[in-house]
Amino acid sequence: MASVSSVGIGSGVLTSELIDNLANAERVPTESRLDRQEEGITAQLSLFGKIQSAITDLRLPSRTLANPSLFESKSISSGNAAFSGAISSTSAKAGTYNLEVTNLAKAQTLTSGLFSDKDTTTLGTGSLAITVNGVTSNVTIDNTNNTLEGIASAINEDASSSVTASVLNTGSGFKLVLNSNQTGLENAISVAVTDTGDGDGTDEFGLSRLSYTAGALQLTESQPAEDAQLIFNGVPVTRSSNTVDDLISGVNVTLNSTNTGVPSSLIIKNDTTAVVDKVKEFVEKFNALQTLINDNSKFDPSGTSDNGILLGDSTTRTMMSQVRRVLGATVEGLKGSSVQSLAEVGISTDYQTGLLKLNENTLNDKLKASPSDVSALFSDQGRTTDAQVTFETASLNTKPGTYDVEVTTAATRGSLSGNVSLGASTTIDANNDTFTIKVDGTTSSQITLAAGSYTQEQLAAEIQSKINGDTGLLSAGKAVTVTLDGSNQLVINSNIYGDSSKIELTGVDTNTLTQLGLDVGVGIDGVNVEGTINGVVAVGSGQVLSAAKGDDSEGIRLTISGSATGSRGSVTYIEGVAEKMVDLITRFVSVDGSISVKNERLNKELALISEDRAKLNSRIETLTARLARQFTAADIIIAQLNSTQDFVSQQLAALAGTNNDK
């Protein structure tokens, strides 16, 4: 506050400097106390910011360790450049597999005869019906595109086409080249020509020069379609592609070349490196947090008050007590397992410092011997006693424990059955080759079966292939399975389960009902699974059964396969150390968590200090003003007394002078 400069004139003693000194004497003790409080609280806020950062850093490796997929990591190696493998899912199992590639899959290539040019010579008009693997694309050829270049462009512009067309300059002329976009025998090309020029789509003239069907092979097969052939663990296997995803579960095998006569191994191993690295990171981050707290919780026995900021702090003491309780506990649900606590996988605690130590050799040994138990020790895991009941997920609300599973209604798929028993051979012709179908609410385009004679199994496969090849159903993700029942009647099933699974035939051909047993109509809708988890009615959706809200089992989701009802065993939910740590840390840093509450309290204390400073300033201003008034009044009195003194002195001096004159 500014000094009062007008006082002290009369007295020369009661000055503004004296007022300032008196005000400061009143201010300094309180201000020093507030400064010390503010400095301490600011230091605590800064430290708790560091603690929050450190504990958030600990949550990162905890979250990774809480994911069961980390413990399912696999490495794959090939003993021969002829093939290689890549892990595609967690279903891959460790093992050694012998492969011998005897032939690679190849895509068919067809070439036309030689033409003198590509842009002016015309080949006639009509249409090309190009069929690959049961899917036909129809390309119209007219006077605007009936050159080699025009025909190639028209084929490539058709989005439904499964071939790529090009024009090859041989040096002595030009040829139209058709390449199947996929390898394998099933992707061989068929070209049926409708020649509007001479009306003959199979001869050697006009547009029919591009035909390639049985009895009309006008194109030349320069590269035959071939399947990949290999010997897998001694068993001959064929595939249409050189990328094989159904040979080993969870593994994509790529065939690069042949190694005929020299079988080699494809080795899949459990990869423990990622787990060990993440456990090391977990230990490092915990130790960083513990060290930060240790360094700021020191006690100074000399009594010089050089104690740590956190000495006696209840927030950090409670927080770390909860953390240590999680780290030191036996995981519920692992009783009787080879691994039940962190100590058994090589993680120990220094009793003096509270820091963690990791024995990597012990951890690696346990990962190799009991990978599932180590996974459950860290992550959340569900174990079922029924092989057809699969644990999917749990939630924050799920309590560890074992819960009985009861199924009252098994899930089913929507289905539609024929009513005619198929004979050994069925002929598909123009009177029974078309139909339309609605699958799970999506209606197909008109579906056309390829003409020909079919066995029962071949006809079921043809119908399934054509339905699943419909572009509308494909884009909507709808598909069916077509089988034969015990009476050799066709059965069409949706590929999904539940009450949204529906099959309906919306249109059939003239003889479809009498010859195939299929008629316009709605099939039997699928139903959702129904049952209980932990004795409480659960929610069914398709094959998924979800535990009821409010129950200890809340959050558990199970996939129930098979048709069995009644008791389906039990599911045990295990919440591992890392999963618990994630939940605990999340609570610490939440809006109403201990760290947030501590920071809020410290900020309120800072606000109170600011209020106290404002009150102090107001009090000092009041004191200064009061002193100024008092000093001014005293100064006036002193000035009056001084004036009186001067007057009396003058009068006395005058009297003394008069007496002297006499």
JSON list of C-alpha atoms in Angstrom, two decimals, residues 502-631:
[
{"chain": "A", "resi": 502, "resn": "LYS", "atom": "CA", "xyz": [-35.34, -65.68, -41.94]},
{"chain": "A", "resi": 503, "resn": "ILE", "atom": "CA", "xyz": [-35.65, -67.43, -45.32]},
{"chain": "A", "resi": 504, "resn": "GLU", "atom": "CA", "xyz": [-38.38, -66.69, -47.85]},
{"chain": "A", "resi": 505, "resn": "LEU", "atom": "CA", "xyz": [-38.76, -67.68, -51.50]},
{"chain": "A", "resi": 506, "resn": "THR", "atom": "CA", "xyz": [-40.38, -64.77, -53.32]},
{"chain": "A", "resi": 507, "resn": "GLY", "atom": "CA", "xyz": [-40.43, -66.23, -56.84]},
{"chain": "A", "resi": 508, "resn": "VAL", "atom": "CA", "xyz": [-39.87, -69.58, -58.57]},
{"chain": "A", "resi": 509, "resn": "ASP", "atom": "CA", "xyz": [-39.84, -70.94, -62.10]},
{"chain": "A", "resi": 510, "resn": "THR", "atom": "CA", "xyz": [-42.56, -73.02, -63.80]},
{"chain": "A", "resi": 511, "resn": "ASN", "atom": "CA", "xyz": [-41.37, -76.47, -62.70]},
{"chain": "A", "resi": 512, "resn": "THR", "atom": "CA", "xyz": [-39.36, -75.53, -59.60]},
{"chain": "A", "resi": 513, "resn": "LEU", "atom": "CA", "xyz": [-42.01, -76.79, -57.19]},
{"chain": "A", "resi": 514, "resn": "THR", "atom": "CA", "xyz": [-42.64, -80.14, -58.88]},
{"chain": "A", "resi": 515, "resn": "GLN", "atom": "CA", "xyz": [-39.01, -80.94, -59.66]},
{"chain": "A", "resi": 516, "resn": "LEU", "atom": "CA", "xyz": [-37.08, -79.29, -56.81]},
{"chain": "A", "resi": 517, "resn": "GLY", "atom": "CA", "xyz": [-39.80, -79.09, -54.17]},
{"chain": "A", "resi": 518, "resn": "LEU", "atom": "CA", "xyz": [-39.26, -75.34, -53.68]},
{"chain": "A", "resi": 519, "resn": "ASP", "atom": "CA", "xyz": [-42.23, -72.96, -53.77]},
{"chain": "A", "resi": 520, "resn": "VAL", "atom": "CA", "xyz": [-43.01, -69.34, -52.98]},
{"chain": "A", "resi": 521, "resn": "GLY", "atom": "CA", "xyz": [-43.46, -68.99, -49.24]},
{"chain": "A", "resi": 522, "resn": "VAL", "atom": "CA", "xyz": [-41.99, -68.15, -45.86]},
{"chain": "A", "resi": 523, "resn": "GLY", "atom": "CA", "xyz": [-39.81, -70.65, -44.01]},
{"chain": "A", "resi": 524, "resn": "ILE", "atom": "CA", "xyz": [-39.40, -71.18, -40.29]},
{"chain": "A", "resi": 525, "resn": "ASP", "atom": "CA", "xyz": [-37.82, -68.20, -38.54]},
{"chain": "A", "resi": 526, "resn": "GLY", "atom": "CA", "xyz": [-34.83, -68.68, -36.26]},
{"chain": "A", "resi": 527, "resn": "VAL", "atom": "CA", "xyz": [-35.06, -68.16, -32.50]},
{"chain": "A", "resi": 528, "resn": "ASN", "atom": "CA", "xyz": [-32.69, -66.64, -29.94]},
{"chain": "A", "resi": 529, "resn": "VAL", "atom": "CA", "xyz": [-31.03, -68.71, -27.24]},
{"chain": "A", "resi": 530, "resn": "GLU", "atom": "CA", "xyz": [-32.81, -68.52, -23.89]},
{"chain": "A", "resi": 531, "resn": "GLY", "atom": "CA", "xyz": [-31.56, -69.47, -20.45]},
{"chain": "A", "resi": 532, "resn": "THR", "atom": "CA", "xyz": [-30.06, -68.36, -17.16]},
{"chain": "A", "resi": 533, "resn": "ILE", "atom": "CA", "xyz": [-26.62, -67.45, -15.84]},
{"chain": "A", "resi": 534, "resn": "ASN", "atom": "CA", "xyz": [-26.13, -67.78, -12.08]},
{"chain": "A", "resi": 535, "resn": "GLY", "atom": "CA", "xyz": [-29.79, -68.74, -11.82]},
{"chain": "A", "resi": 536, "resn": "VAL", "atom": "CA", "xyz": [-30.97, -65.37, -13.18]},
{"chain": "A", "resi": 537, "resn": "VAL", "atom": "CA", "xyz": [-32.75, -65.03, -16.53]},
{"chain": "A", "resi": 538, "resn": "ALA", "atom": "CA", "xyz": [-30.22, -63.88, -19.13]},
{"chain": "A", "resi": 539, "resn": "VAL", "atom": "CA", "xyz": [-30.73, -61.99, -22.39]},
{"chain": "A", "resi": 540, "resn": "GLY", "atom": "CA", "xyz": [-30.45, -63.98, -25.62]},
{"chain": "A", "resi": 541, "resn": "SER", "atom": "CA", "xyz": [-29.49, -62.65, -29.04]},
{"chain": "A", "resi": 542, "resn": "GLY", "atom": "CA", "xyz": [-28.77, -65.27, -31.65]},
{"chain": "A", "resi": 543, "resn": "GLN", "atom": "CA", "xyz": [-26.41, -67.72, -29.97]},
{"chain": "A", "resi": 544, "resn": "VAL", "atom": "CA", "xyz": [-25.15, -65.11, -27.46]},
{"chain": "A", "resi": 545, "resn": "LEU", "atom": "CA", "xyz": [-26.45, -65.26, -23.88]},
{"chain": "A", "resi": 546, "resn": "SER", "atom": "CA", "xyz": [-25.75, -62.15, -21.77]},
{"chain": "A", "resi": 547, "resn": "ALA", "atom": "CA", "xyz": [-25.95, -62.13, -17.97]},
{"chain": "A", "resi": 548, "resn": "ALA", "atom": "CA", "xyz": [-28.61, -60.01, -16.27]},
{"chain": "A", "resi": 549, "resn": "LYS", "atom": "CA", "xyz": [-27.84, -56.50, -15.05]},
{"chain": "A", "resi": 550, "resn": "GLY", "atom": "CA", "xyz": [-27.48, -56.15, -11.31]},
{"chain": "A", "resi": 551, "resn": "ASP", "atom": "CA", "xyz": [-26.33, -59.74, -10.83]},
{"chain": "A", "resi": 552, "resn": "ASP", "atom": "CA", "xyz": [-22.76, -60.63, -9.79]},
{"chain": "A", "resi": 553, "resn": "SER", "atom": "CA", "xyz": [-22.38, -62.16, -13.27]},
{"chain": "A", "resi": 554, "resn": "GLU", "atom": "CA", "xyz": [-23.40, -58.92, -15.04]},
{"chain": "A", "resi": 555, "resn": "GLY", "atom": "CA", "xyz": [-21.32, -58.30, -18.17]},
{"chain": "A", "resi": 556, "resn": "ILE", "atom": "CA", "xyz": [-20.61, -61.96, -18.98]},
{"chain": "A", "resi": 557, "resn": "ARG", "atom": "CA", "xyz": [-21.45, -62.86, -22.59]},
{"chain": "A", "resi": 558, "resn": "LEU", "atom": "CA", "xyz": [-21.41, -66.48, -23.74]},
{"chain": "A", "resi": 559, "resn": "THR", "atom": "CA", "xyz": [-21.83, -68.04, -27.18]},
{"chain": "A", "resi": 560, "resn": "ILE", "atom": "CA", "xyz": [-23.96, -71.17, -26.82]},
{"chain": "A", "resi": 561, "resn": "SER", "atom": "CA", "xyz": [-23.38, -73.64, -29.66]},
{"chain": "A", "resi": 562, "resn": "GLY", "atom": "CA", "xyz": [-25.19, -76.91, -30.21]},
{"chain": "A", "resi": 563, "resn": "SER", "atom": "CA", "xyz": [-28.82, -77.78, -29.58]},
{"chain": "A", "resi": 564, "resn": "ALA", "atom": "CA", "xyz": [-28.59, -79.22, -26.07]},
{"chain": "A", "resi": 565, "resn": "THR", "atom": "CA", "xyz": [-30.84, -77.71, -23.39]},
{"chain": "A", "resi": 566, "resn": "GLY", "atom": "CA", "xyz": [-30.72, -77.99, -19.63]},
{"chain": "A", "resi": 567, "resn": "SER", "atom": "CA", "xyz": [-27.54, -77.57, -17.62]},
{"chain": "A", "resi": 568, "resn": "ARG", "atom": "CA", "xyz": [-24.59, -76.44, -19.76]},
{"chain": "A", "resi": 569, "resn": "GLY", "atom": "CA", "xyz": [-22.02, -76.53, -16.98]},
{"chain": "A", "resi": 570, "resn": "SER", "atom": "CA", "xyz": [-20.57, -73.35, -15.56]},
{"chain": "A", "resi": 571, "resn": "VAL", "atom": "CA", "xyz": [-18.46, -70.34, -16.45]},
{"chain": "A", "resi": 572, "resn": "THR", "atom": "CA", "xyz": [-15.68, -69.10, -14.17]},
{"chain": "A", "resi": 573, "resn": "TYR", "atom": "CA", "xyz": [-14.70, -65.46, -14.51]},
{"chain": "A", "resi": 574, "resn": "ILE", "atom": "CA", "xyz": [-11.12, -64.70, -13.44]},
{"chain": "A", "resi": 575, "resn": "GLU", "atom": "CA", "xyz": [-10.00, -61.09, -13.05]},
{"chain": "A", "resi": 576, "resn": "GLY", "atom": "CA", "xyz": [-6.22, -60.95, -13.26]},
{"chain": "A", "resi": 577, "resn": "VAL", "atom": "CA", "xyz": [-3.78, -58.60, -11.57]},
{"chain": "A", "resi": 578, "resn": "ALA", "atom": "CA", "xyz": [-3.37, -56.28, -14.56]},
{"chain": "A", "resi": 579, "resn": "GLU", "atom": "CA", "xyz": [-7.11, -56.08, -15.12]},
{"chain": "A", "resi": 580, "resn": "LYS", "atom": "CA", "xyz": [-7.63, -55.17, -11.45]},
{"chain": "A", "resi": 581, "resn": "MET", "atom": "CA", "xyz": [-4.81, -52.63, -11.68]},
{"chain": "A", "resi": 582, "resn": "VAL", "atom": "CA", "xyz": [-6.46, -50.93, -14.66]},
{"chain": "A", "resi": 583, "resn": "ASP", "atom": "CA", "xyz": [-9.75, -50.70, -12.76]},
{"chain": "A", "resi": 584, "resn": "LEU", "atom": "CA", "xyz": [-8.00, -49.42, -9.62]},
{"chain": "A", "resi": 585, "resn": "ILE", "atom": "CA", "xyz": [-5.98, -46.75, -11.44]},
{"chain": "A", "resi": 586, "resn": "THR", "atom": "CA", "xyz": [-9.05, -45.66, -13.36]},
{"chain": "A", "resi": 587, "resn": "ARG", "atom": "CA", "xyz": [-10.82, -45.08, -10.05]},
{"chain": "A", "resi": 588, "resn": "PHE", "atom": "CA", "xyz": [-7.82, -43.15, -8.67]},
{"chain": "A", "resi": 589, "resn": "VAL", "atom": "CA", "xyz": [-7.82, -40.65, -11.57]},
{"chain": "A", "resi": 590, "resn": "SER", "atom": "CA", "xyz": [-11.58, -40.45, -12.07]},
{"chain": "A", "resi": 591, "resn": "VAL", "atom": "CA", "xyz": [-13.49, -37.25, -11.31]},
{"chain": "A", "resi": 592, "resn": "ASP", "atom": "CA", "xyz": [-14.31, -38.44, -7.81]},
{"chain": "A", "resi": 593, "resn": "GLY", "atom": "CA", "xyz": [-11.14, -40.51, -7.37]},
{"chain": "A", "resi": 594, "resn": "SER", "atom": "CA", "xyz": [-8.63, -40.05, -4.56]},
{"chain": "A", "resi": 595, "resn": "ILE", "atom": "CA", "xyz": [-6.11, -38.06, -6.64]},
{"chain": "A", "resi": 596, "resn": "SER", "atom": "CA", "xyz": [-8.78, -35.77, -8.06]},
{"chain": "A", "resi": 597, "resn": "VAL", "atom": "CA", "xyz": [-10.26, -35.24, -4.59]},
{"chain": "A", "resi": 598, "resn": "LYS", "atom": "CA", "xyz": [-6.79, -34.45, -3.21]},
{"chain": "A", "resi": 599, "resn": "ASN", "atom": "CA", "xyz": [-6.10, -31.92, -5.98]},
{"chain": "A", "resi": 600, "resn": "GLU", "atom": "CA", "xyz": [-9.52, -30.34, -5.47]},
{"chain": "A", "resi": 601, "resn": "ARG", "atom": "CA", "xyz": [-8.88, -29.96, -1.74]},
{"chain": "A", "resi": 602, "resn": "LEU", "atom": "CA", "xyz": [-5.44, -28.42, -2.31]},
{"chain": "A", "resi": 603, "resn": "ASN", "atom": "CA", "xyz": [-6.87, -25.95, -4.83]},
{"chain": "A", "resi": 604, "resn": "LYS", "atom": "CA", "xyz": [-9.55, -24.98, -2.31]},
{"chain": "A", "resi": 605, "resn": "GLU", "atom": "CA", "xyz": [-6.83, -24.35, 0.26]},
{"chain": "A", "resi": 606, "resn": "LEU", "atom": "CA", "xyz": [-5.05, -22.09, -2.24]},
{"chain": "A", "resi": 607, "resn": "ALA", "atom": "CA", "xyz": [-8.30, -20.22, -2.77]},
{"chain": "A", "resi": 608, "resn": "LEU", "atom": "CA", "xyz": [-8.66, -19.77, 0.99]},
{"chain": "A", "resi": 609, "resn": "ILE", "atom": "CA", "xyz": [-5.11, -18.41, 1.18]},
{"chain": "A", "resi": 610, "resn": "SER", "atom": "CA", "xyz": [-6.00, -15.88, -1.51]},
{"chain": "A", "resi": 611, "resn": "GLU", "atom": "CA", "xyz": [-9.01, -14.88, 0.53]},
{"chain": "A", "resi": 612, "resn": "ASP", "atom": "CA", "xyz": [-6.83, -14.54, 3.64]},
{"chain": "A", "resi": 613, "resn": "ARG", "atom": "CA", "xyz": [-4.41, -12.33, 1.67]},
{"chain": "A", "resi": 614, "resn": "ALA", "atom": "CA", "xyz": [-7.28, -10.14, 0.58]},
{"chain": "A", "resi": 615, "resn": "LYS", "atom": "CA", "xyz": [-8.49, -9.89, 4.19]},
{"chain": "A", "resi": 616, "resn": "LEU", "atom": "CA", "xyz": [-4.96, -9.08, 5.35]},
{"chain": "A", "resi": 617, "resn": "ASN", "atom": "CA", "xyz": [-4.62, -6.30, 2.77]},
{"chain": "A", "resi": 618, "resn": "SER", "atom": "CA", "xyz": [-7.98, -4.89, 3.82]},
{"chain": "A", "resi": 619, "resn": "ARG", "atom": "CA", "xyz": [-7.00, -5.00, 7.50]},
{"chain": "A", "resi": 620, "resn": "ILE", "atom": "CA", "xyz": [-3.64, -3.31, 6.81]},
{"chain": "A", "resi": 621, "resn": "GLU", "atom": "CA", "xyz": [-5.37, -0.63, 4.75]},
{"chain": "A", "resi": 622, "resn": "THR", "atom": "CA", "xyz": [-7.77, -0.01, 7.60]},
{"chain": "A", "resi": 623, "resn": "LEU", "atom": "CA", "xyz": [-4.88, 0.11, 10.11]},
{"chain": "A", "resi": 624, "resn": "THR", "atom": "CA", "xyz": [-2.89, 2.48, 7.89]},
{"chain": "A", "resi": 625, "resn": "ALA", "atom": "CA", "xyz": [-5.86, 4.79, 7.46]},
{"chain": "A", "resi": 626, "resn": "ARG", "atom": "CA", "xyz": [-6.56, 4.78, 11.20]},
{"chain": "A", "resi": 627, "resn": "LEU", "atom": "CA", "xyz": [-2.91, 5.52, 12.04]},
{"chain": "A", "resi": 628, "resn": "ALA", "atom": "CA", "xyz": [-2.87, 8.30, 9.45]},
{"chain": "A", "resi": 629, "resn": "ARG", "atom": "CA", "xyz": [-5.95, 9.89, 11.05]},
{"chain": "A", "resi": 630, "resn": "GLN", "atom": "CA", "xyz": [-4.48, 9.55, 14.53]},
{"chain": "A", "resi": 631, "resn": "PHE", "atom": "CA", "xyz": [-1.07, 10.85, 13.46]}
]
